[in-house]
mmCIF file of C-alpha atoms in Angstrom:
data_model
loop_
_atom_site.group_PDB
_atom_site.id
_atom_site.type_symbol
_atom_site.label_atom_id
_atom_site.label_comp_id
_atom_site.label_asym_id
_atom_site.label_seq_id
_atom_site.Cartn_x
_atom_site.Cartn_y
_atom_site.Cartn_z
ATOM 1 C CA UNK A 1 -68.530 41.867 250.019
ATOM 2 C CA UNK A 2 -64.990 42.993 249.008
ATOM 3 C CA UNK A 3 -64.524 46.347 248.099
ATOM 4 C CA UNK A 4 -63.848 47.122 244.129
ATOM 5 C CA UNK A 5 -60.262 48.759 245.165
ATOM 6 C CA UNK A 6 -58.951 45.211 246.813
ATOM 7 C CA UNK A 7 -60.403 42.329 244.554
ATOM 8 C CA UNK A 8 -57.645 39.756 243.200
ATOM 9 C CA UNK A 9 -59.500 38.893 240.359
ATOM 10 C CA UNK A 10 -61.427 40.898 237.495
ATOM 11 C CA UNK A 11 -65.072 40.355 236.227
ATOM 12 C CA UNK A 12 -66.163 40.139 232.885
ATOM 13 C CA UNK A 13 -69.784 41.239 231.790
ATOM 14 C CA UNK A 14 -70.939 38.068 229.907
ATOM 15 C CA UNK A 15 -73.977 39.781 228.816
ATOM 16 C CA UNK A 16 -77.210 37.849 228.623
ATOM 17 C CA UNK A 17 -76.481 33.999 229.180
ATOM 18 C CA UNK A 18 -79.517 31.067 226.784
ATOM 19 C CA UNK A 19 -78.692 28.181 229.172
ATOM 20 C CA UNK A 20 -79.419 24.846 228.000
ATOM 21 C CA UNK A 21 -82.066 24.871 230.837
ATOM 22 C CA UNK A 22 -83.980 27.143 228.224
ATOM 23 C CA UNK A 23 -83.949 30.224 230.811
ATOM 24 C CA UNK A 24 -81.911 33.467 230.211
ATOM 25 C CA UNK A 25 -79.458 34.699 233.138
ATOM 26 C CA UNK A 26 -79.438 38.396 232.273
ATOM 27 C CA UNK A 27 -76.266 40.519 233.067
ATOM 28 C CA UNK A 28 -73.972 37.264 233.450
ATOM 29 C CA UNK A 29 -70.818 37.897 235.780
ATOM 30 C CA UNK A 30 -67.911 36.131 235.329
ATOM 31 C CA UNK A 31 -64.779 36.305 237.759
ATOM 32 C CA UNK A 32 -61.422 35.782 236.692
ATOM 33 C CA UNK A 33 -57.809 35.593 237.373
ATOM 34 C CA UNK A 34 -54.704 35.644 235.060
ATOM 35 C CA UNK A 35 -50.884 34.926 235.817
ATOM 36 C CA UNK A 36 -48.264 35.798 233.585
ATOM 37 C CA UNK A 37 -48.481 37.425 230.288
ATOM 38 C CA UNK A 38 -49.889 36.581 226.776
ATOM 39 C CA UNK A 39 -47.274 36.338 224.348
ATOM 40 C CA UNK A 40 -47.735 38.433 220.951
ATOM 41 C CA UNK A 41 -49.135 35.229 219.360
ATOM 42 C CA UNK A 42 -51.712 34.369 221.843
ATOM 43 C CA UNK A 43 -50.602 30.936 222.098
ATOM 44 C CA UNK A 44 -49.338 30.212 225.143
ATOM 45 C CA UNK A 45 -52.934 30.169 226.999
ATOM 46 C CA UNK A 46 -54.315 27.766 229.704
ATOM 47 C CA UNK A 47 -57.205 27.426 231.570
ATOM 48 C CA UNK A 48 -57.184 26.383 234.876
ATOM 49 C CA UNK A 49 -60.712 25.366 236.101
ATOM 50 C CA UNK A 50 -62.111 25.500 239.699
ATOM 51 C CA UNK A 51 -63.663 22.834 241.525
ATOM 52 C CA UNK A 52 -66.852 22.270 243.628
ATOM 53 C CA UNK A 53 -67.453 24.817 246.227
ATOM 54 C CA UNK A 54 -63.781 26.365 245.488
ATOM 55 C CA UNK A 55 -62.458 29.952 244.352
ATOM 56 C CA UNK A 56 -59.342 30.452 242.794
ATOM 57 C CA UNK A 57 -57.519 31.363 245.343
ATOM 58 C CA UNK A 58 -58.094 27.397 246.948
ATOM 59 C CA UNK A 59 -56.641 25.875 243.850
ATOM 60 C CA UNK A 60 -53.614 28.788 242.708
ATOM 61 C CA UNK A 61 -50.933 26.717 245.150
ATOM 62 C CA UNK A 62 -50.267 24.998 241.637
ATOM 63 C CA UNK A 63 -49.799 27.883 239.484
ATOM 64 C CA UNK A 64 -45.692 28.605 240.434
ATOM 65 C CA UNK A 65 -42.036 29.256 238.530
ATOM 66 C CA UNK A 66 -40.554 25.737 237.930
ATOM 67 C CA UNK A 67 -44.130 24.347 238.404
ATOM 68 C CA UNK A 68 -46.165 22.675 235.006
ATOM 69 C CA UNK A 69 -48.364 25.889 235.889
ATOM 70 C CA UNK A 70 -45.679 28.239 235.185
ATOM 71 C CA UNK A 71 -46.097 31.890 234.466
ATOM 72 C CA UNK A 72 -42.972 32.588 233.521
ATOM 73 C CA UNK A 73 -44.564 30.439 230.727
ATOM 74 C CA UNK A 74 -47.479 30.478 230.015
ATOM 75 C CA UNK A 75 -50.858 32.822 230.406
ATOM 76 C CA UNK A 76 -52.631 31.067 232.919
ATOM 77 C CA UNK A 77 -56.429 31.991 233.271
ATOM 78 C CA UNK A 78 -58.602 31.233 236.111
ATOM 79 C CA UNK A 79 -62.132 31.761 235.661
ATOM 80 C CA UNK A 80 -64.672 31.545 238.715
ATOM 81 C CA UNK A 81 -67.530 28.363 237.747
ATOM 82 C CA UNK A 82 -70.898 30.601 237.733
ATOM 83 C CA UNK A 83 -72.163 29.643 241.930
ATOM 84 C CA UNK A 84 -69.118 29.705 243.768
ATOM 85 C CA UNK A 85 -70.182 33.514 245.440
ATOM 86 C CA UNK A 86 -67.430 35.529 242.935
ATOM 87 C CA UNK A 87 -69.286 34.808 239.714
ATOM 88 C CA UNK A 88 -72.921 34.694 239.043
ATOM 89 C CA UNK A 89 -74.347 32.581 241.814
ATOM 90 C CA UNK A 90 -77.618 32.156 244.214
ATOM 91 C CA UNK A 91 -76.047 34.721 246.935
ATOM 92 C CA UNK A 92 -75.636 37.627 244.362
ATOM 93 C CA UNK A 93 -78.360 37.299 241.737
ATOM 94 C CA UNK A 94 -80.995 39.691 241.676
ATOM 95 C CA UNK A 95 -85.065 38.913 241.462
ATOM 96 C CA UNK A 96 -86.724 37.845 240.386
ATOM 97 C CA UNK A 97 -84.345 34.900 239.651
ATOM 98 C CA UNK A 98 -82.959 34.654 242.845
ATOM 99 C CA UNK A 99 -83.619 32.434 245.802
ATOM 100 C CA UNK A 100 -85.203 29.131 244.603
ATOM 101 C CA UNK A 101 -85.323 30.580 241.520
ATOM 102 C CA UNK A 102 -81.907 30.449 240.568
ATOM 103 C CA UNK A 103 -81.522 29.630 236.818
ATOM 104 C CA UNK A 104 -79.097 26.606 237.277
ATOM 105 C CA UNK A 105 -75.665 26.385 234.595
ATOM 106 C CA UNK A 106 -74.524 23.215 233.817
ATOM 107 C CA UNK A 107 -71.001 22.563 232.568
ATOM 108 C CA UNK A 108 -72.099 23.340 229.185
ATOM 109 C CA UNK A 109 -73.054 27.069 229.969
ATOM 110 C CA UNK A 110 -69.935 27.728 232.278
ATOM 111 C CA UNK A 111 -67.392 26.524 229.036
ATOM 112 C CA UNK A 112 -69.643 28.613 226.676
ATOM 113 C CA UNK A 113 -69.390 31.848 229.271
ATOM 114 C CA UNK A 114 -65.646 31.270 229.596
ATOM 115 C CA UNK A 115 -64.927 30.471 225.686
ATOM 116 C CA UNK A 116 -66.760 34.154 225.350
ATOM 117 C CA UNK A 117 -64.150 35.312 227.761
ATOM 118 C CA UNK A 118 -61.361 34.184 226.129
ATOM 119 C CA UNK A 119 -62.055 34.967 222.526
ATOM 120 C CA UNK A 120 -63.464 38.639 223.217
ATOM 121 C CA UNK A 121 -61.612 40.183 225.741
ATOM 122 C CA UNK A 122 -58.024 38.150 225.400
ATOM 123 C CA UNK A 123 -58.721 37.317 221.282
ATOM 124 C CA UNK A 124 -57.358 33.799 222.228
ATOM 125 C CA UNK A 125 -58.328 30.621 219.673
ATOM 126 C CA UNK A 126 -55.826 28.138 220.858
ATOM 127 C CA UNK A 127 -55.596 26.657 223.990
ATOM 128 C CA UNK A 128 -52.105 24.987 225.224
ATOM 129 C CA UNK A 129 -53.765 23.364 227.851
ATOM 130 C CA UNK A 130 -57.234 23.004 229.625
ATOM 131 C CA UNK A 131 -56.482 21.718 233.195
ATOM 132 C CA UNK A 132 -58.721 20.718 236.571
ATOM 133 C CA UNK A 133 -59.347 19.164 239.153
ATOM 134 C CA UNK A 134 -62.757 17.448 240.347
ATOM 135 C CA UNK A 135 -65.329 19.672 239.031
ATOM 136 C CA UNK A 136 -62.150 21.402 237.349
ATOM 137 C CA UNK A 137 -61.858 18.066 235.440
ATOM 138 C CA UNK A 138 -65.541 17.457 234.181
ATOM 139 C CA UNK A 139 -65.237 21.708 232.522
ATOM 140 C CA UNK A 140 -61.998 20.379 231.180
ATOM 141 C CA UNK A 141 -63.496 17.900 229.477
ATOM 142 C CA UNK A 142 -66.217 19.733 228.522
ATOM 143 C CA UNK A 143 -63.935 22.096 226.962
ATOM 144 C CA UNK A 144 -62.319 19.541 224.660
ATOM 145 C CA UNK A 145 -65.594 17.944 223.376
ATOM 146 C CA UNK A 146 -67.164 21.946 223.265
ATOM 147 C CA UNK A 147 -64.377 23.164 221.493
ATOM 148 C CA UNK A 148 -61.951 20.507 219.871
ATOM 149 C CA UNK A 149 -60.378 22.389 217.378
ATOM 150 C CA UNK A 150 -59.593 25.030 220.136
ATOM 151 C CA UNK A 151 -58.045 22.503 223.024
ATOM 152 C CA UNK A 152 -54.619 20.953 221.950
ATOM 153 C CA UNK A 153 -54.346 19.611 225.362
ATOM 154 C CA UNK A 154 -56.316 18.510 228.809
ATOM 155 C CA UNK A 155 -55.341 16.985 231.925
ATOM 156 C CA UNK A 156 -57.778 15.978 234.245
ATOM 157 C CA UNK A 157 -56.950 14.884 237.846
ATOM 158 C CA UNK A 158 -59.745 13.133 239.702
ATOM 159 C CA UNK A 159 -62.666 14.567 237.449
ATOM 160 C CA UNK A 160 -64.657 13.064 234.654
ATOM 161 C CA UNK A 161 -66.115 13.814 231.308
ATOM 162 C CA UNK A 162 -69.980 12.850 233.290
ATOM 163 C CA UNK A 163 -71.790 11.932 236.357
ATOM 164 C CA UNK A 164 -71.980 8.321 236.773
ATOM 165 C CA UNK A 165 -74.852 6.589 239.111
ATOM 166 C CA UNK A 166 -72.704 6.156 241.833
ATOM 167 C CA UNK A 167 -71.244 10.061 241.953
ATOM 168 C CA UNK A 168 -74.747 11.395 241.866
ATOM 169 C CA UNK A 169 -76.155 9.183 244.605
ATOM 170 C CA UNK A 170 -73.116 9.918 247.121
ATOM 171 C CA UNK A 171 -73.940 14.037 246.220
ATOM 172 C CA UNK A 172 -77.670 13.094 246.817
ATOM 173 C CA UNK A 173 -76.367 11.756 250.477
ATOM 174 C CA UNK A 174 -73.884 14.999 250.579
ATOM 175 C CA UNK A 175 -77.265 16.813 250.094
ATOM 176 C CA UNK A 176 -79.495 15.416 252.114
ATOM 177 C CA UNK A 177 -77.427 16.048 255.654
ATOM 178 C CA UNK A 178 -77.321 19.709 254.351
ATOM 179 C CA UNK A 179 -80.276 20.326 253.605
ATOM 180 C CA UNK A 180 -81.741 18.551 256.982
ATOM 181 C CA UNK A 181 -81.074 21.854 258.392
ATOM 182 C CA UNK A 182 -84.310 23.331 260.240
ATOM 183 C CA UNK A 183 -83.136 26.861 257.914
ATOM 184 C CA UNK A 184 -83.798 25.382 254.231
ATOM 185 C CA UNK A 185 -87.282 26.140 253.442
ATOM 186 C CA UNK A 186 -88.991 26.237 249.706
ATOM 187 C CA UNK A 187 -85.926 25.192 248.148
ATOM 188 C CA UNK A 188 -83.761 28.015 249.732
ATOM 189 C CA UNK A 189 -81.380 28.888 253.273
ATOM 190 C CA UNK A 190 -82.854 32.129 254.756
ATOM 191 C CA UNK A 191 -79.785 32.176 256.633
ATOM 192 C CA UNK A 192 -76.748 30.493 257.245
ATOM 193 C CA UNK A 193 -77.511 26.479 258.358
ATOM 194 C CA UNK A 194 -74.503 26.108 260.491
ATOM 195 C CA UNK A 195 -76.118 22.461 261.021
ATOM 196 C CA UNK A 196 -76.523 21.525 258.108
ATOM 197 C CA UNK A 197 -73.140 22.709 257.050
ATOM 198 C CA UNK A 198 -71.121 21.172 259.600
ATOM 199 C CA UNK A 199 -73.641 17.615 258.906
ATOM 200 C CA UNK A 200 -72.049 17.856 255.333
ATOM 201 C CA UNK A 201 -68.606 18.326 256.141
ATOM 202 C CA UNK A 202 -68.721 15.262 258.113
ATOM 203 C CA UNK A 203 -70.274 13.229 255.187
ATOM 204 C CA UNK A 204 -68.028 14.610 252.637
ATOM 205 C CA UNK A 205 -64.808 13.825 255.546
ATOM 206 C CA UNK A 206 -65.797 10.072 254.781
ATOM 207 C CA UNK A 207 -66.178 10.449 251.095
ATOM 208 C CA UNK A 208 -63.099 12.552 249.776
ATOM 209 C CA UNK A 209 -60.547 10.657 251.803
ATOM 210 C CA UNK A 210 -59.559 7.075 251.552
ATOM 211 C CA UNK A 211 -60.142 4.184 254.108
ATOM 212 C CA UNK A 212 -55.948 3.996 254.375
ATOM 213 C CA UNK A 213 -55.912 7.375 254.861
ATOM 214 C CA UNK A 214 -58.355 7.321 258.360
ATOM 215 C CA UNK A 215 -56.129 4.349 259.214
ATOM 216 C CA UNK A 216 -52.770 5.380 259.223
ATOM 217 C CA UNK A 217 -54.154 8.635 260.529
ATOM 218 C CA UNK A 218 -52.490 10.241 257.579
ATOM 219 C CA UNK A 219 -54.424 14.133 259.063
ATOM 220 C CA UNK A 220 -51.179 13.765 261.777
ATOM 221 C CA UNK A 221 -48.894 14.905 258.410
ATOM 222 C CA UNK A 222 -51.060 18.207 258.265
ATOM 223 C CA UNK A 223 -50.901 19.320 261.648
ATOM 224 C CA UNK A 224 -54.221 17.865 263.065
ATOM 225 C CA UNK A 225 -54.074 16.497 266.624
ATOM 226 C CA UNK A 226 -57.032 13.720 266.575
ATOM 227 C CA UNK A 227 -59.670 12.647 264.077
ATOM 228 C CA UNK A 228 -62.041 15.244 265.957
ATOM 229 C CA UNK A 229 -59.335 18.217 265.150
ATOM 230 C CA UNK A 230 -59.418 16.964 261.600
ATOM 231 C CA UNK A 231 -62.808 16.906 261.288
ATOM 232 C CA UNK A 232 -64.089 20.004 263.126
ATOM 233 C CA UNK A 233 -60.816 22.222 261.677
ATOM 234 C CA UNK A 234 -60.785 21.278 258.119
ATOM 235 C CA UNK A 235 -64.437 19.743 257.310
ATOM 236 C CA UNK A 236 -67.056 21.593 259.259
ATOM 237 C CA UNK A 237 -64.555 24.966 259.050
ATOM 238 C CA UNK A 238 -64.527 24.478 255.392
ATOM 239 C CA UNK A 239 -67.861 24.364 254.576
ATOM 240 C CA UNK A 240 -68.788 26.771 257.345
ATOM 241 C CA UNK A 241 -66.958 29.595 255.496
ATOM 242 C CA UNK A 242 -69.424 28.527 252.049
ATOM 243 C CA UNK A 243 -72.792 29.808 250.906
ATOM 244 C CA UNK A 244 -74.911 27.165 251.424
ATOM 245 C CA UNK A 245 -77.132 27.960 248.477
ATOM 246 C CA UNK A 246 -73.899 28.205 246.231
ATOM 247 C CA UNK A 247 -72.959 25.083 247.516
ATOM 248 C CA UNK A 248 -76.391 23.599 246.449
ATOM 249 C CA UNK A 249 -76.146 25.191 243.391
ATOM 250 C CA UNK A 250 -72.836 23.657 242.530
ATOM 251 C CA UNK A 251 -74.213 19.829 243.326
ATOM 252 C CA UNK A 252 -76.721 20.326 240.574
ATOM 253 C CA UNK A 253 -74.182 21.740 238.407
ATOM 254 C CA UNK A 254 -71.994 18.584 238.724
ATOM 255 C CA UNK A 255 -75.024 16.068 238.844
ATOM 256 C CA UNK A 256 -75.962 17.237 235.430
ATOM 257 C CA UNK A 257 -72.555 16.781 234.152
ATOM 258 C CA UNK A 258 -72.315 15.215 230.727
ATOM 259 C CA UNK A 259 -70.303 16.173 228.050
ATOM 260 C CA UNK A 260 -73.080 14.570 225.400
ATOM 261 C CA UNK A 261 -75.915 16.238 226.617
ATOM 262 C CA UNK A 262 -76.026 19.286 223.712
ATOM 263 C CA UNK A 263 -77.460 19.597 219.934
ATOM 264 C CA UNK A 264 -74.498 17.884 218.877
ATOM 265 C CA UNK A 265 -73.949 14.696 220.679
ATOM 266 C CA UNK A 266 -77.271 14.122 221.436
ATOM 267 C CA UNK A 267 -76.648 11.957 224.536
ATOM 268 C CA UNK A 268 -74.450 9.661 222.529
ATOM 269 C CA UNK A 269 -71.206 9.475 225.359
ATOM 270 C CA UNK A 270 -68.949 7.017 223.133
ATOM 271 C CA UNK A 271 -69.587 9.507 220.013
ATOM 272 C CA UNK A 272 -68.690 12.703 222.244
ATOM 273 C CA UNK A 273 -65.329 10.975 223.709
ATOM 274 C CA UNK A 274 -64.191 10.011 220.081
ATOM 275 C CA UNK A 275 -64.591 13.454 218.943
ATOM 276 C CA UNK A 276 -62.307 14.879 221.466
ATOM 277 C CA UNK A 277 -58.782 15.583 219.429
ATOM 278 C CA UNK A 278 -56.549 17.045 222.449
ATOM 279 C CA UNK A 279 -54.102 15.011 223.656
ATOM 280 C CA UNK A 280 -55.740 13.678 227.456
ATOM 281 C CA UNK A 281 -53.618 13.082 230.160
ATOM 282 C CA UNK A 282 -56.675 10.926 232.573
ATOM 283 C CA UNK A 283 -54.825 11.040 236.356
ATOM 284 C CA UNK A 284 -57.756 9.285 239.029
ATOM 285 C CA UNK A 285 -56.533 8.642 242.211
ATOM 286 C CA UNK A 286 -56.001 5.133 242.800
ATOM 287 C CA UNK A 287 -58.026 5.557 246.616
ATOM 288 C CA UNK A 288 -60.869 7.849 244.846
ATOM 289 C CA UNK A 289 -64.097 7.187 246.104
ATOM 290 C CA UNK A 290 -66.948 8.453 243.642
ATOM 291 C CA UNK A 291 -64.486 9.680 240.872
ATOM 292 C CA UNK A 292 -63.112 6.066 240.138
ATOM 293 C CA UNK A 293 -60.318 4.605 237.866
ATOM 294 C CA UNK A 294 -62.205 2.051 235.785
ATOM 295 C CA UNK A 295 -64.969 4.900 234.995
ATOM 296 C CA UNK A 296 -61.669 7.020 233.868
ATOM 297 C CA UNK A 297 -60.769 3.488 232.316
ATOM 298 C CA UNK A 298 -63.533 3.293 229.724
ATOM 299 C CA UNK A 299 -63.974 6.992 228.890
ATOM 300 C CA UNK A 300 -59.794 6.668 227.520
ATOM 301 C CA UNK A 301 -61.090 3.849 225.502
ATOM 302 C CA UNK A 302 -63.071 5.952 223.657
ATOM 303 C CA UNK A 303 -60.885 8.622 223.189
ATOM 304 C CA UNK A 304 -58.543 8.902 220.089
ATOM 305 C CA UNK A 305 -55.268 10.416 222.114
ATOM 306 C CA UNK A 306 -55.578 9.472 225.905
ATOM 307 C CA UNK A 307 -53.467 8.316 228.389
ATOM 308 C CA UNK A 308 -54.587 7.270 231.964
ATOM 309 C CA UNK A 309 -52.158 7.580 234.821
ATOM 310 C CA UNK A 310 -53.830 7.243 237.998
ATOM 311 C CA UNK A 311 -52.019 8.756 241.378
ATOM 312 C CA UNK A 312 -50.480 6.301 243.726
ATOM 313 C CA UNK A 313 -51.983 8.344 246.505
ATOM 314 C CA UNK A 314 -54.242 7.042 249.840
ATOM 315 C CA UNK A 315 -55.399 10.446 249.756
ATOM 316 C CA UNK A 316 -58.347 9.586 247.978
ATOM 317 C CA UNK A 317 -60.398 12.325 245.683
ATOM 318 C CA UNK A 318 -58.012 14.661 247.688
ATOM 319 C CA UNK A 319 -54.766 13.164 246.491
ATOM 320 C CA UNK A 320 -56.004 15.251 242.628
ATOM 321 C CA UNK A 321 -55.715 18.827 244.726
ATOM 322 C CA UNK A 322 -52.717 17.617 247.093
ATOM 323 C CA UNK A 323 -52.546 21.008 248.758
ATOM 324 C CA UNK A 324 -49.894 20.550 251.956
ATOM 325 C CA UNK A 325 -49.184 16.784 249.726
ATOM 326 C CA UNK A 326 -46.167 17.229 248.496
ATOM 327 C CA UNK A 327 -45.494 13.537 246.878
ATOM 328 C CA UNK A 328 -48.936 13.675 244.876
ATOM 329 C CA UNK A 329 -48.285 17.338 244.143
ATOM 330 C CA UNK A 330 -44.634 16.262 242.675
ATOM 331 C CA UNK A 331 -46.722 13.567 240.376
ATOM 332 C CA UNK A 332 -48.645 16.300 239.124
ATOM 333 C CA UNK A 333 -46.578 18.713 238.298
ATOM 334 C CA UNK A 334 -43.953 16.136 236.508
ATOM 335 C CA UNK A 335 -47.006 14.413 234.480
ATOM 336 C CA UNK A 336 -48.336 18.129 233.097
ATOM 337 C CA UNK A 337 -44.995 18.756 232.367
ATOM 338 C CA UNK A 338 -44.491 15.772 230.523
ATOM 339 C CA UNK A 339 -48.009 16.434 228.807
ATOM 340 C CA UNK A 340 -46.998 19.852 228.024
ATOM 341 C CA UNK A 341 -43.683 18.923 226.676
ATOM 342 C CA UNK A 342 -45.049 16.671 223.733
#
């Protein structure tokens, strides 16, 4: 654990959490990062959500001068999805609801916990921009059918506003070779399944990169020296340096994504997208897997003030969070610029 004195990020005290699972986390932690400064009006706030498995410091590459994320700009909040180890997650909660009793958030309770951040510590009721990637994309649109008259704007790269069939069954596949692992007993890792982990990062290798992208043997452009580099270095060393409980934790938070599933909506999708007011920028990747166009496609029929612009990218679900991608990262930045400008 990091000591107090060198932590990046702060923590707010979200108090007691309801969850829609009809459990109570009690003493809520919520991490969070900030770049640049509130102006006196409090409107030049964004939120910048993190993805599956990720801390902010693995998606903050896009937060720059000159970049759409700009902090010369705009104040540009980060806050830490509750089971990604730096908020409220499986390796830091306390019995008795630890272990395999974790009491699971779904999108829903991570855009309540951070609307409670932003309206009592930073007093903020308008939101420039609500921005993501992946997971980052399904709170973003969470946030926008949660809190309409609060979002003028999302952008959503590679995300969507719910788990379709498809995206859960490739996650139930992602979890299975994880959770193969001799270590996972009653629901829970004792220890650290360095099997299982490096089984998933192979899996997910196939999955979040596209079929052009293993052909041209695109990993040469990032400094990989074979397919087995590529897939030991980046794959099994990423998930290697995860907690694989917070990892599990995080597949049931995005399998129970759906931005209709509350008191309001009431399961009805087309009803939830048509009550969204910001102005959507939709960006799929054109190569993405299990976050596809034509599921983007429908959900901007629905909504009132959408635009889909998918990335000409053979990165795949990658090409959304084009770390070391300049050209896709270039598309990015101009489109939320463009988004940010009208």
């Amino acid at each position: 654990m990091t000591s107090a004195s060198t932590l990046d990020y702060q923590v707010f005290d979200a108090g007691n959490l309801a969850l829609q699972s009809g459990l109570t986390y009690r003493g809520a932690k919520l991490a969070y990062k900030t770049y640049g400064t509130l102006n006196a009006t409090r409107s030049n706030a964004v939120v910048y959500c993190t993805p599956f498995g990720a801390h902010h410091t693995d998606i903050e590459f896009m937060v720059a001068p000159g970049a759409a994320l700009d902090p010369t700009r705009y104040f540009i909040i980060v806050p830490n999805m509750f089971g990604n180890g730096l908020s409220s997650s499986p390796s830091n909660t306390p019995a008795p609801y630890d272990k395999s009793r974790y009491p699971h958030f779904t999108p829903h309770d991570n855009v309540a916990a951070q609307h409670k951040l932003l309206t009592d510590v930073f007093g903020i009721t308008t939101l420039q921009l609500v921005y993501g990637w992946s997971m980052g994309g399904i709170q973003a649109y969470q946030w926008a059918a949660q809190y309409p008259e609060m979002v003028q704007r999302i952008g959503v790269s590679c995300g969507a506003a719910r788990c379709s069939p498809h995206n859960f069954v490739f996650l139930e596949g992602v979890k299975a070779a994880l959770t193969a692992d001799v270590g996972y007993q009653d629901g829970w890792f004792s220890g650290k399944p360095e099997r299982g982990l490096r089984a998933m990062g192979r899996v997910y290798a196939g999955w979040a990169l596209s079929q052009a992208f293993y052909r041209d043997s695109m990993w040469r452009d990032i400094g990989f020296s074979s397919l087995e580099d590529f897939l030991v270095m980046s794959w099994e060393g990423n998930f290697l340096r995860r907690d694989a409980n917070n990892l599990l934790a995080h597949m049931w938070t995005w399998q129970h994504a759906d931005i209709s599933d509350n008191g309001v909506y009431n399961r009805d999708f087309a009803h939830a997208l048509g009550s969204i007011t910001a102005r959507a920028l939709i960006m799929p990747s054109e190569t993405d897997l299990y976050f596809t166009v034509e599921d983007n496609r429908r959900e901007v029929a629905l909504m009132k003030n959408a635009e889909l612009a998918p990335i000409p990218t053979n990165w795949g679900h990658r090409g959304g969070n084009p770390a070391g991608n300049p050209i896709d990262t270039q598309f990015l930045n101009d489109n939320l610029s463009r988004l940010l400008a009208n």
